[in-house]
mmCIF file of C-alpha atoms and ligand atoms in Angstrom:
data_model
loop_
_atom_site.group_PDB
_atom_site.id
_atom_site.type_symbol
_atom_site.label_atom_id
_atom_site.label_comp_id
_atom_site.label_asym_id
_atom_site.label_seq_id
_atom_site.Cartn_x
_atom_site.Cartn_y
_atom_site.Cartn_z
ATOM 1 C CA UNK V 1 82.783 -3.274 -225.030
ATOM 2 C CA UNK V 2 82.359 -3.913 -221.347
ATOM 3 C CA UNK V 3 85.663 -4.418 -219.427
ATOM 4 C CA UNK V 4 86.266 -7.835 -218.576
ATOM 5 C CA UNK V 5 89.673 -9.624 -217.387
ATOM 6 C CA UNK V 6 89.413 -11.703 -220.628
ATOM 7 C CA UNK V 7 89.057 -8.853 -222.959
ATOM 8 C CA UNK V 8 92.091 -7.196 -221.060
ATOM 9 C CA UNK V 9 94.066 -10.502 -221.226
ATOM 10 C CA UNK V 10 93.778 -10.822 -224.976
ATOM 11 C CA UNK V 11 94.300 -6.996 -225.271
ATOM 12 C CA UNK V 12 97.660 -7.512 -223.539
ATOM 13 C CA UNK V 13 98.760 -10.618 -225.521
ATOM 14 C CA UNK V 14 98.018 -8.564 -228.756
ATOM 15 C CA UNK V 15 100.455 -5.993 -227.474
ATOM 16 C CA UNK V 16 103.141 -8.323 -226.680
ATOM 17 C CA UNK V 17 103.662 -9.030 -229.991
ATOM 18 C CA UNK V 18 104.532 -5.322 -231.059
ATOM 19 C CA UNK V 19 105.198 -4.112 -227.780
ATOM 20 C CA UNK V 20 108.316 -4.880 -225.644
ATOM 21 C CA UNK V 21 106.163 -5.794 -222.408
ATOM 22 C CA UNK V 22 108.131 -6.043 -219.202
ATOM 23 C CA UNK V 23 111.433 -4.921 -220.190
ATOM 24 C CA UNK V 24 113.910 -2.216 -219.748
ATOM 25 C CA UNK V 25 115.354 -0.492 -222.846
ATOM 26 C CA UNK V 26 118.721 1.371 -222.667
ATOM 27 C CA UNK V 27 118.744 4.337 -224.582
ATOM 28 C CA UNK V 28 117.306 8.040 -225.758
ATOM 29 C CA UNK V 29 113.810 7.817 -224.547
ATOM 30 C CA UNK V 30 112.416 10.085 -227.366
ATOM 31 C CA UNK V 31 113.794 7.567 -229.900
ATOM 32 C CA UNK V 32 112.369 4.663 -228.441
ATOM 33 C CA UNK V 33 109.047 6.104 -227.498
ATOM 34 C CA UNK V 34 108.798 6.959 -231.398
ATOM 35 C CA UNK V 35 109.199 3.077 -232.136
ATOM 36 C CA UNK V 36 106.525 2.118 -230.065
ATOM 37 C CA UNK V 37 103.067 1.548 -231.395
ATOM 38 C CA UNK V 38 100.320 3.954 -230.385
ATOM 39 C CA UNK V 39 97.573 3.686 -227.859
ATOM 40 C CA UNK V 40 99.256 0.978 -225.870
ATOM 41 C CA UNK V 41 99.853 2.335 -222.322
ATOM 42 C CA UNK V 42 97.391 2.762 -219.443
ATOM 43 C CA UNK V 43 99.543 4.836 -217.602
ATOM 44 C CA UNK V 44 103.096 6.906 -218.039
ATOM 45 C CA UNK V 45 104.500 7.527 -214.742
ATOM 46 C CA UNK V 46 107.735 9.365 -214.560
ATOM 47 C CA UNK V 47 110.436 11.811 -213.406
ATOM 48 C CA UNK V 48 112.299 13.313 -215.990
ATOM 49 C CA UNK V 49 115.860 14.623 -214.984
ATOM 50 C CA UNK V 50 115.228 18.062 -213.583
ATOM 51 C CA UNK V 51 116.778 21.306 -215.142
ATOM 52 C CA UNK V 52 120.475 21.787 -214.238
ATOM 53 C CA UNK V 53 119.884 19.736 -210.899
ATOM 54 C CA UNK V 54 122.070 16.581 -211.345
ATOM 55 C CA UNK V 55 124.553 15.144 -213.437
ATOM 56 C CA UNK V 56 123.238 11.911 -215.204
ATOM 57 C CA UNK V 57 125.744 12.361 -218.118
ATOM 58 C CA UNK V 58 124.569 12.967 -221.345
ATOM 59 C CA UNK V 59 120.761 13.245 -221.498
ATOM 60 C CA UNK V 60 117.858 15.648 -220.862
ATOM 61 C CA UNK V 61 118.349 18.426 -218.123
ATOM 62 C CA UNK V 62 121.761 19.798 -219.618
ATOM 63 C CA UNK V 63 120.233 22.271 -222.064
ATOM 64 C CA UNK V 64 121.516 25.774 -222.108
ATOM 65 C CA UNK V 65 118.104 27.545 -220.917
ATOM 66 C CA UNK V 66 114.841 26.289 -219.187
ATOM 67 C CA UNK V 67 113.255 26.860 -222.408
ATOM 68 C CA UNK V 68 115.314 24.449 -224.413
ATOM 69 C CA UNK V 69 114.756 22.039 -221.328
ATOM 70 C CA UNK V 70 110.802 22.302 -221.486
ATOM 71 C CA UNK V 71 110.920 22.171 -225.188
ATOM 72 C CA UNK V 72 112.913 18.897 -225.194
ATOM 73 C CA UNK V 73 110.821 17.475 -222.590
ATOM 74 C CA UNK V 74 107.506 18.574 -224.333
ATOM 75 C CA UNK V 75 108.598 16.516 -227.156
ATOM 76 C CA UNK V 76 108.843 13.485 -224.863
ATOM 77 C CA UNK V 77 105.491 14.216 -223.513
ATOM 78 C CA UNK V 78 104.078 14.381 -227.025
ATOM 79 C CA UNK V 79 105.203 10.744 -227.641
ATOM 80 C CA UNK V 80 104.111 9.663 -224.242
ATOM 81 C CA UNK V 81 100.629 10.882 -225.337
ATOM 82 C CA UNK V 82 100.765 9.008 -228.630
ATOM 83 C CA UNK V 83 101.424 5.724 -226.775
ATOM 84 C CA UNK V 84 98.909 6.367 -224.165
ATOM 85 C CA UNK V 85 95.208 4.796 -224.420
ATOM 86 C CA UNK V 86 92.258 7.257 -224.495
ATOM 87 C CA UNK V 87 91.640 5.929 -220.815
ATOM 88 C CA UNK V 88 95.048 6.403 -219.784
ATOM 89 C CA UNK V 89 96.779 8.802 -217.588
ATOM 90 C CA UNK V 90 100.332 10.472 -217.787
ATOM 91 C CA UNK V 91 101.913 11.338 -214.159
ATOM 92 C CA UNK V 92 105.014 13.781 -214.333
ATOM 93 C CA UNK V 93 107.299 14.524 -211.364
ATOM 94 C CA UNK V 94 109.458 17.604 -212.122
ATOM 95 C CA UNK V 95 111.416 19.358 -209.507
ATOM 96 C CA UNK V 96 112.169 23.092 -209.335
ATOM 97 C CA UNK V 97 115.551 24.774 -209.370
ATOM 98 C CA UNK V 98 116.847 28.165 -208.016
ATOM 99 C CA UNK V 99 118.732 30.493 -210.084
ATOM 100 C CA UNK V 100 120.384 33.606 -208.802
ATOM 101 C CA UNK V 101 118.461 33.047 -205.537
ATOM 102 C CA UNK V 102 115.023 32.739 -207.379
ATOM 103 C CA UNK V 103 112.966 29.548 -207.964
ATOM 104 C CA UNK V 104 112.548 29.187 -211.794
ATOM 105 C CA UNK V 105 109.077 27.628 -211.430
ATOM 106 C CA UNK V 106 110.169 25.081 -214.051
ATOM 107 C CA UNK V 107 107.828 22.612 -213.167
ATOM 108 C CA UNK V 108 104.884 25.046 -213.508
ATOM 109 C CA UNK V 109 106.081 26.242 -216.990
ATOM 110 C CA UNK V 110 106.152 22.788 -218.172
ATOM 111 C CA UNK V 111 102.529 21.812 -216.976
ATOM 112 C CA UNK V 112 101.411 25.321 -218.757
ATOM 113 C CA UNK V 113 103.227 24.678 -221.933
ATOM 114 C CA UNK V 114 101.782 20.844 -221.970
ATOM 115 C CA UNK V 115 98.327 22.297 -221.390
ATOM 116 C CA UNK V 116 98.786 24.735 -223.986
ATOM 117 C CA UNK V 117 100.428 22.506 -226.641
ATOM 118 C CA UNK V 118 98.408 19.324 -226.438
ATOM 119 C CA UNK V 119 94.929 18.346 -226.106
ATOM 120 C CA UNK V 120 95.348 17.176 -222.289
ATOM 121 C CA UNK V 121 93.539 18.329 -218.925
ATOM 122 C CA UNK V 122 95.216 18.396 -215.769
ATOM 123 C CA UNK V 123 93.474 16.590 -213.288
ATOM 124 C CA UNK V 124 95.509 17.152 -210.081
ATOM 125 C CA UNK V 125 98.938 18.786 -208.990
ATOM 126 C CA UNK V 126 99.703 16.394 -206.343
ATOM 127 C CA UNK V 127 102.286 17.673 -203.810
ATOM 128 C CA UNK V 128 104.765 15.275 -202.779
ATOM 129 C CA UNK V 129 105.793 16.408 -199.311
ATOM 130 C CA UNK V 130 109.292 14.781 -198.229
ATOM 131 C CA UNK V 131 109.315 13.974 -194.572
ATOM 132 C CA UNK V 132 113.102 13.930 -194.420
ATOM 133 C CA UNK V 133 114.222 16.794 -196.811
ATOM 134 C CA UNK V 134 118.098 17.305 -197.246
ATOM 135 C CA UNK V 135 118.791 19.225 -194.193
ATOM 136 C CA UNK V 136 120.594 22.128 -195.931
ATOM 137 C CA UNK V 137 120.626 25.254 -193.993
ATOM 138 C CA UNK V 138 119.861 28.634 -195.546
ATOM 139 C CA UNK V 139 120.115 32.029 -193.952
ATOM 140 C CA UNK V 140 117.212 33.545 -196.115
ATOM 141 C CA UNK V 141 115.020 31.154 -196.992
ATOM 142 C CA UNK V 142 113.216 27.836 -196.174
ATOM 143 C CA UNK V 143 114.297 24.359 -196.994
ATOM 144 C CA UNK V 144 112.565 22.914 -200.091
ATOM 145 C CA UNK V 145 110.411 19.910 -199.113
ATOM 146 C CA UNK V 146 107.942 19.321 -201.697
ATOM 147 C CA UNK V 147 107.558 18.499 -205.534
ATOM 148 C CA UNK V 148 104.610 18.570 -207.550
ATOM 149 C CA UNK V 149 103.168 15.316 -209.386
ATOM 150 C CA UNK V 150 101.215 16.414 -212.531
ATOM 151 C CA UNK V 151 98.214 14.081 -213.399
ATOM 152 C CA UNK V 152 97.183 14.632 -217.090
ATOM 153 C CA UNK V 153 94.354 12.915 -219.231
ATOM 154 C CA UNK V 154 93.162 12.941 -222.669
ATOM 155 C CA UNK V 155 89.736 12.440 -221.934
ATOM 156 C CA UNK V 156 87.216 12.346 -219.033
ATOM 157 C CA UNK V 157 87.050 8.456 -219.448
ATOM 158 C CA UNK V 158 90.490 8.052 -217.872
ATOM 159 C CA UNK V 159 90.562 4.996 -215.315
ATOM 160 C CA UNK V 160 90.451 5.890 -211.900
ATOM 161 C CA UNK V 161 90.206 3.690 -208.984
ATOM 162 C CA UNK V 162 90.501 5.906 -205.868
ATOM 163 C CA UNK V 163 89.676 3.231 -203.323
ATOM 164 C CA UNK V 164 92.681 3.161 -201.153
ATOM 165 C CA UNK V 165 94.368 6.241 -202.501
ATOM 166 C CA UNK V 166 96.333 8.344 -199.663
ATOM 167 C CA UNK V 167 95.053 6.445 -196.756
ATOM 168 C CA UNK V 168 95.527 8.633 -193.737
ATOM 169 C CA UNK V 169 98.487 7.498 -191.663
ATOM 170 C CA UNK V 170 97.030 4.984 -188.840
ATOM 171 C CA UNK V 171 95.759 6.910 -185.760
ATOM 172 C CA UNK V 172 97.796 6.840 -182.662
ATOM 173 C CA UNK V 173 97.004 3.881 -180.569
ATOM 174 C CA UNK V 174 95.191 5.488 -177.807
ATOM 175 C CA UNK V 175 92.921 7.385 -180.412
ATOM 176 C CA UNK V 176 92.334 3.878 -182.158
ATOM 177 C CA UNK V 177 91.317 2.357 -178.850
ATOM 178 C CA UNK V 178 89.208 5.353 -178.090
ATOM 179 C CA UNK V 179 90.943 6.498 -175.008
ATOM 180 C CA UNK V 180 91.517 10.102 -175.168
ATOM 181 C CA UNK V 181 88.946 10.859 -178.281
ATOM 182 C CA UNK V 182 87.359 14.023 -177.299
ATOM 183 C CA UNK V 183 88.818 14.173 -173.693
ATOM 184 C CA UNK V 184 89.766 17.950 -174.438
ATOM 185 C CA UNK V 185 85.911 18.569 -174.920
ATOM 186 C CA UNK V 186 85.149 17.717 -171.348
ATOM 187 C CA UNK V 187 87.537 20.251 -170.102
ATOM 188 C CA UNK V 188 86.096 22.591 -172.429
ATOM 189 C CA UNK V 189 82.632 22.008 -171.208
ATOM 190 C CA UNK V 190 83.593 22.556 -167.788
ATOM 191 C CA UNK V 191 85.533 25.912 -168.630
ATOM 192 C CA UNK V 192 82.396 27.060 -170.649
ATOM 193 C CA UNK V 193 79.762 29.476 -169.446
ATOM 194 C CA UNK V 194 77.022 27.008 -170.157
ATOM 195 C CA UNK V 195 74.496 26.289 -167.239
ATOM 196 C CA UNK V 196 74.990 23.334 -165.105
ATOM 197 C CA UNK V 197 72.122 21.640 -166.871
ATOM 198 C CA UNK V 198 73.566 22.464 -170.119
ATOM 199 C CA UNK V 199 76.861 21.300 -169.154
ATOM 200 C CA UNK V 200 75.381 17.888 -167.953
ATOM 201 C CA UNK V 201 73.763 17.434 -171.226
ATOM 202 C CA UNK V 202 76.904 18.312 -173.115
ATOM 203 C CA UNK V 203 78.669 15.747 -171.260
ATOM 204 C CA UNK V 204 76.266 12.982 -171.980
ATOM 205 C CA UNK V 205 76.151 14.030 -175.579
ATOM 206 C CA UNK V 206 80.005 13.927 -175.777
ATOM 207 C CA UNK V 207 79.954 10.470 -174.179
ATOM 208 C CA UNK V 208 77.338 9.050 -176.606
ATOM 209 C CA UNK V 209 79.680 10.700 -179.719
ATOM 210 C CA UNK V 210 82.902 8.946 -178.502
ATOM 211 C CA UNK V 211 81.174 5.516 -178.086
ATOM 212 C CA UNK V 212 79.914 5.779 -181.521
ATOM 213 C CA UNK V 213 83.350 6.413 -182.767
ATOM 214 C CA UNK V 214 84.559 3.549 -180.682
ATOM 215 C CA UNK V 215 81.860 1.030 -182.231
ATOM 216 C CA UNK V 216 82.954 2.336 -185.724
ATOM 217 C CA UNK V 217 79.395 3.972 -186.345
ATOM 218 C CA UNK V 218 80.912 7.232 -187.233
ATOM 219 C CA UNK V 219 84.587 7.914 -188.190
ATOM 220 C CA UNK V 220 85.293 10.861 -186.213
ATOM 221 C CA UNK V 221 83.179 14.068 -185.027
ATOM 222 C CA UNK V 222 83.727 17.686 -183.669
ATOM 223 C CA UNK V 223 81.933 19.556 -180.892
ATOM 224 C CA UNK V 224 81.300 23.196 -180.985
ATOM 225 C CA UNK V 225 80.500 25.068 -177.506
ATOM 226 C CA UNK V 226 78.890 28.223 -177.538
ATOM 227 C CA UNK V 227 81.237 30.991 -176.590
ATOM 228 C CA UNK V 228 84.235 28.927 -177.160
ATOM 229 C CA UNK V 229 84.192 27.784 -180.978
ATOM 230 C CA UNK V 230 83.064 29.816 -183.937
ATOM 231 C CA UNK V 231 79.607 29.542 -185.358
ATOM 232 C CA UNK V 232 79.188 26.948 -188.210
ATOM 233 C CA UNK V 233 78.032 28.344 -191.488
ATOM 234 C CA UNK V 234 74.956 28.419 -193.283
ATOM 235 C CA UNK V 235 73.178 25.498 -195.288
ATOM 236 C CA UNK V 236 72.663 22.310 -193.243
ATOM 237 C CA UNK V 237 74.665 24.112 -190.536
ATOM 238 C CA UNK V 238 71.557 26.411 -189.931
ATOM 239 C CA UNK V 239 70.176 23.859 -187.590
ATOM 240 C CA UNK V 240 73.499 23.847 -185.861
ATOM 241 C CA UNK V 241 73.356 27.262 -185.083
ATOM 242 C CA UNK V 242 69.725 26.764 -183.416
ATOM 243 C CA UNK V 243 71.008 24.002 -181.369
ATOM 244 C CA UNK V 244 74.234 25.864 -180.411
ATOM 245 C CA UNK V 245 72.096 29.042 -179.297
ATOM 246 C CA UNK V 246 69.489 26.656 -177.698
ATOM 247 C CA UNK V 247 71.672 24.052 -175.935
ATOM 248 C CA UNK V 248 74.968 25.791 -175.752
ATOM 249 C CA UNK V 249 76.538 22.970 -177.912
ATOM 250 C CA UNK V 250 76.489 21.046 -180.906
ATOM 251 C CA UNK V 251 78.282 17.865 -182.303
ATOM 252 C CA UNK V 252 79.360 17.505 -185.847
ATOM 253 C CA UNK V 253 79.337 13.538 -186.733
ATOM 254 C CA UNK V 254 81.639 12.479 -189.542
ATOM 255 C CA UNK V 255 80.431 9.421 -191.632
ATOM 256 C CA UNK V 256 82.783 7.361 -194.048
ATOM 257 C CA UNK V 257 85.899 7.617 -195.398
ATOM 258 C CA UNK V 258 88.350 10.461 -194.877
ATOM 259 C CA UNK V 259 88.925 12.616 -198.055
ATOM 260 C CA UNK V 260 91.329 11.932 -200.231
ATOM 261 C CA UNK V 261 93.923 14.821 -200.361
ATOM 262 C CA UNK V 262 96.239 15.766 -203.314
ATOM 263 C CA UNK V 263 99.292 15.732 -200.914
ATOM 264 C CA UNK V 264 101.366 12.607 -200.256
ATOM 265 C CA UNK V 265 103.695 12.680 -197.732
ATOM 266 C CA UNK V 266 106.606 10.174 -197.837
ATOM 267 C CA UNK V 267 110.480 10.195 -197.090
ATOM 268 C CA UNK V 268 112.903 10.350 -199.746
ATOM 269 C CA UNK V 269 114.521 7.079 -200.085
ATOM 270 C CA UNK V 270 117.934 5.715 -200.768
ATOM 271 C CA UNK V 271 118.558 2.432 -201.828
ATOM 272 C CA UNK V 272 121.538 0.454 -200.497
ATOM 273 C CA UNK V 273 124.103 0.003 -203.291
ATOM 274 C CA UNK V 274 122.141 2.061 -205.723
ATOM 275 C CA UNK V 275 124.354 4.121 -208.035
ATOM 276 C CA UNK V 276 121.203 6.289 -208.795
ATOM 277 C CA UNK V 277 120.972 9.706 -206.583
ATOM 278 C CA UNK V 278 117.345 10.622 -206.958
ATOM 279 C CA UNK V 279 115.139 7.623 -206.638
ATOM 280 C CA UNK V 280 111.413 8.411 -205.978
ATOM 281 C CA UNK V 281 109.631 6.358 -203.334
ATOM 282 C CA UNK V 282 108.353 2.884 -204.294
ATOM 283 C CA UNK V 283 105.233 3.400 -202.106
ATOM 284 C CA UNK V 284 104.529 6.894 -204.018
ATOM 285 C CA UNK V 285 104.734 5.150 -207.437
ATOM 286 C CA UNK V 286 102.451 2.243 -206.285
ATOM 287 C CA UNK V 287 99.867 4.759 -204.966
ATOM 288 C CA UNK V 288 99.666 6.300 -208.785
ATOM 289 C CA UNK V 289 99.695 2.571 -210.224
ATOM 290 C CA UNK V 290 96.895 1.623 -207.920
ATOM 291 C CA UNK V 291 94.721 4.754 -208.438
ATOM 292 C CA UNK V 292 95.046 4.836 -212.065
ATOM 293 C CA UNK V 293 95.478 1.353 -213.750
ATOM 294 C CA UNK V 294 93.910 -2.173 -213.078
ATOM 295 C CA UNK V 295 96.179 -5.622 -212.554
ATOM 296 C CA UNK V 296 97.268 -6.449 -215.997
ATOM 297 C CA UNK V 297 97.727 -2.955 -217.315
ATOM 298 C CA UNK V 298 100.623 -1.216 -219.080
ATOM 299 C CA UNK V 299 102.943 0.989 -217.042
ATOM 300 C CA UNK V 300 105.590 2.976 -218.861
ATOM 301 C CA UNK V 301 108.377 4.912 -217.498
ATOM 302 C CA UNK V 302 110.620 6.857 -220.192
ATOM 303 C CA UNK V 303 113.134 7.962 -217.631
ATOM 304 C CA UNK V 304 113.094 4.725 -215.185
ATOM 305 C CA UNK V 305 116.664 5.462 -213.423
ATOM 306 C CA UNK V 306 116.850 2.989 -210.456
ATOM 307 C CA UNK V 307 113.816 0.958 -211.571
ATOM 308 C CA UNK V 308 111.252 2.104 -209.216
ATOM 309 C CA UNK V 309 108.077 2.390 -211.431
ATOM 310 C CA UNK V 310 109.007 -1.177 -212.878
ATOM 311 C CA UNK V 311 109.364 -2.790 -209.522
ATOM 312 C CA UNK V 312 106.179 -1.096 -208.181
ATOM 313 C CA UNK V 313 104.351 -2.321 -211.451
ATOM 314 C CA UNK V 314 105.746 -5.894 -211.159
ATOM 315 C CA UNK V 315 104.775 -6.052 -207.553
ATOM 316 C CA UNK V 316 101.094 -5.047 -208.069
ATOM 317 C CA UNK V 317 100.690 -7.454 -211.185
ATOM 318 C CA UNK V 318 100.951 -4.636 -213.777
ATOM 319 C CA UNK V 319 103.040 -4.931 -217.102
ATOM 320 C CA UNK V 320 105.954 -2.384 -217.285
ATOM 321 C CA UNK V 321 108.311 -0.822 -219.699
ATOM 322 C CA UNK V 322 111.234 1.506 -218.690
ATOM 323 C CA UNK V 323 113.727 3.256 -220.662
ATOM 324 C CA UNK V 324 116.890 5.002 -219.437
ATOM 325 C CA UNK V 325 119.883 6.548 -221.161
ATOM 326 C CA UNK V 326 122.509 5.461 -218.612
ATOM 327 C CA UNK V 327 123.410 1.459 -219.159
ATOM 328 C CA UNK V 328 124.486 1.764 -215.477
ATOM 329 C CA UNK V 329 121.089 2.392 -214.516
ATOM 330 C CA UNK V 330 119.446 0.155 -216.847
ATOM 331 C CA UNK V 331 121.857 -2.789 -215.275
ATOM 332 C CA UNK V 332 120.847 -2.040 -211.991
ATOM 333 C CA UNK V 333 117.109 -1.587 -212.562
ATOM 334 C CA UNK V 334 117.079 -4.866 -214.556
ATOM 335 C CA UNK V 335 118.653 -6.664 -211.454
ATOM 336 C CA UNK V 336 116.343 -4.868 -209.252
ATOM 337 C CA UNK V 337 113.219 -5.650 -211.247
ATOM 338 C CA UNK V 338 114.062 -9.227 -211.344
ATOM 339 C CA UNK V 339 114.379 -9.496 -207.531
ATOM 340 C CA UNK V 340 110.698 -8.006 -207.107
ATOM 341 C CA UNK V 341 107.728 -10.381 -206.872
ATOM 342 C CA UNK V 342 104.143 -10.024 -207.151
ATOM 343 C CA UNK V 343 102.463 -9.122 -203.919
ATOM 344 C CA UNK V 344 99.291 -10.804 -202.620
ATOM 345 C CA UNK V 345 96.439 -8.407 -203.075
ATOM 346 C CA UNK V 346 96.331 -8.295 -199.584
ATOM 347 C CA UNK V 347 99.970 -6.919 -199.298
ATOM 348 C CA UNK V 348 99.151 -4.432 -202.198
ATOM 349 C CA UNK V 349 96.424 -2.947 -199.840
ATOM 350 C CA UNK V 350 98.606 -2.646 -196.753
ATOM 351 C CA UNK V 351 101.828 -0.874 -198.712
ATOM 352 C CA UNK V 352 101.127 2.577 -197.988
HETATM 353 C C1 SAM C 401 114.959 11.686 -211.706
HETATM 354 S S1 SAM C 401 115.926 10.224 -212.785
HETATM 355 C C2 SAM C 401 114.456 9.133 -212.690
HETATM 356 C C3 SAM C 401 114.541 8.198 -211.026
HETATM 357 C C4 SAM C 401 113.575 7.270 -211.127
HETATM 358 N N1 SAM C 401 112.125 7.935 -210.995
HETATM 359 C C5 SAM C 401 113.867 6.415 -209.907
HETATM 360 O O1 SAM C 401 113.112 6.146 -209.094
HETATM 361 O O2 SAM C 401 114.975 6.071 -209.845
HETATM 362 C C6 SAM C 401 115.985 10.473 -214.346
HETATM 363 C C7 SAM C 401 116.363 9.598 -215.439
HETATM 364 O O3 SAM C 401 116.432 10.069 -216.607
HETATM 365 C C8 SAM C 401 117.430 9.363 -217.461
HETATM 366 N N2 SAM C 401 117.774 10.082 -218.657
HETATM 367 C C9 SAM C 401 118.006 11.518 -218.815
HETATM 368 N N3 SAM C 401 118.034 11.891 -220.219
HETATM 369 C C10 SAM C 401 117.514 10.697 -220.695
HETATM 370 C C11 SAM C 401 117.014 10.591 -222.001
HETATM 371 N N4 SAM C 401 117.288 11.616 -223.097
HETATM 372 N N5 SAM C 401 116.439 9.303 -222.350
HETATM 373 C C12 SAM C 401 116.237 8.344 -221.468
HETATM 374 N N6 SAM C 401 116.683 8.466 -220.064
HETATM 375 C C13 SAM C 401 117.166 9.653 -219.670
HETATM 376 C C14 SAM C 401 118.877 9.548 -216.381
HETATM 377 O O4 SAM C 401 119.688 8.801 -216.717
HETATM 378 C C15 SAM C 401 117.980 9.489 -214.921
HETATM 379 O O5 SAM C 401 118.361 8.096 -214.605
#
């Protein structure tokens, strides 16, 4: 049946009878997930407790070995898969751990085990680059500042709305206005071994490209100057090589959107008065919710912590279900979610 808002709304109403929509349940995620009906969630977005990383009290992460930890997590993963629609996605964020000065590669062992045990595909391994990592100084290793988010699906019919995903940060003001665009190329033209005539042609071609960026005709460009830049590679670039040889320069124009990359750069957040020490950024949760769901869809987080996934879902007009074993976190999350309000679509688009 083709998708319409009406079919979606009636599906949501039907679910509401059996599925605790828009609630936060306190308890063991495996037990509670097992009580949920199959095929109800559009997105499971979660960050389980990392192996031996923090003390959340009783719960996952305290297993004696990483093998046990992964086995426990895979049981939860299996239940998440069961409650997922065929068009849904699972996004798991897991951090790594050092033991005896060696990384254990826990996230990747988990991802490999999930791919081995379940009929899932790994669409992307998205790297969250923390812009403000904990400033711990190590003598003989670099500061860890990234974590993976694994995006799994069960079929190639998964919902996917990449429109706004990973918008690049806005350009510096001078560049947006056009001042400074391509400026360095003027200097390079002068410094090159091009003839006076070629230099004049290069300058006017450069001015034309700059004007096109300023008018929004193209999004960006690169200039290659003979003797200064590497020769472009074959294919369509064949003509460029001829121009580079003949004119002494070539301009590569870039049209349309920037490429959407599998890297998210975002600072670690800390919420005032929050009892939870490992909150993931709301902006990051919103990116995944926008990418993989439609308004009215159902987003589940079986390790809700401070409530970030539910807050992001509510603000974006999605239904949510959160689970956490820690009663204090549940109280905090319920209060945090109750204070969140639906954003206007205009604000949704500008949140990153
Ligand atoms: C990494 S934190 C999640 C943080 C969350 N993404 C946020 O932004 O606040 C993992 C959470 O899992 C919870 N937890 C641990 N074991 C659990 C279990 N067996 N069932 C449900 N929740 C569990 C912990 O209490 C903790 O809040």
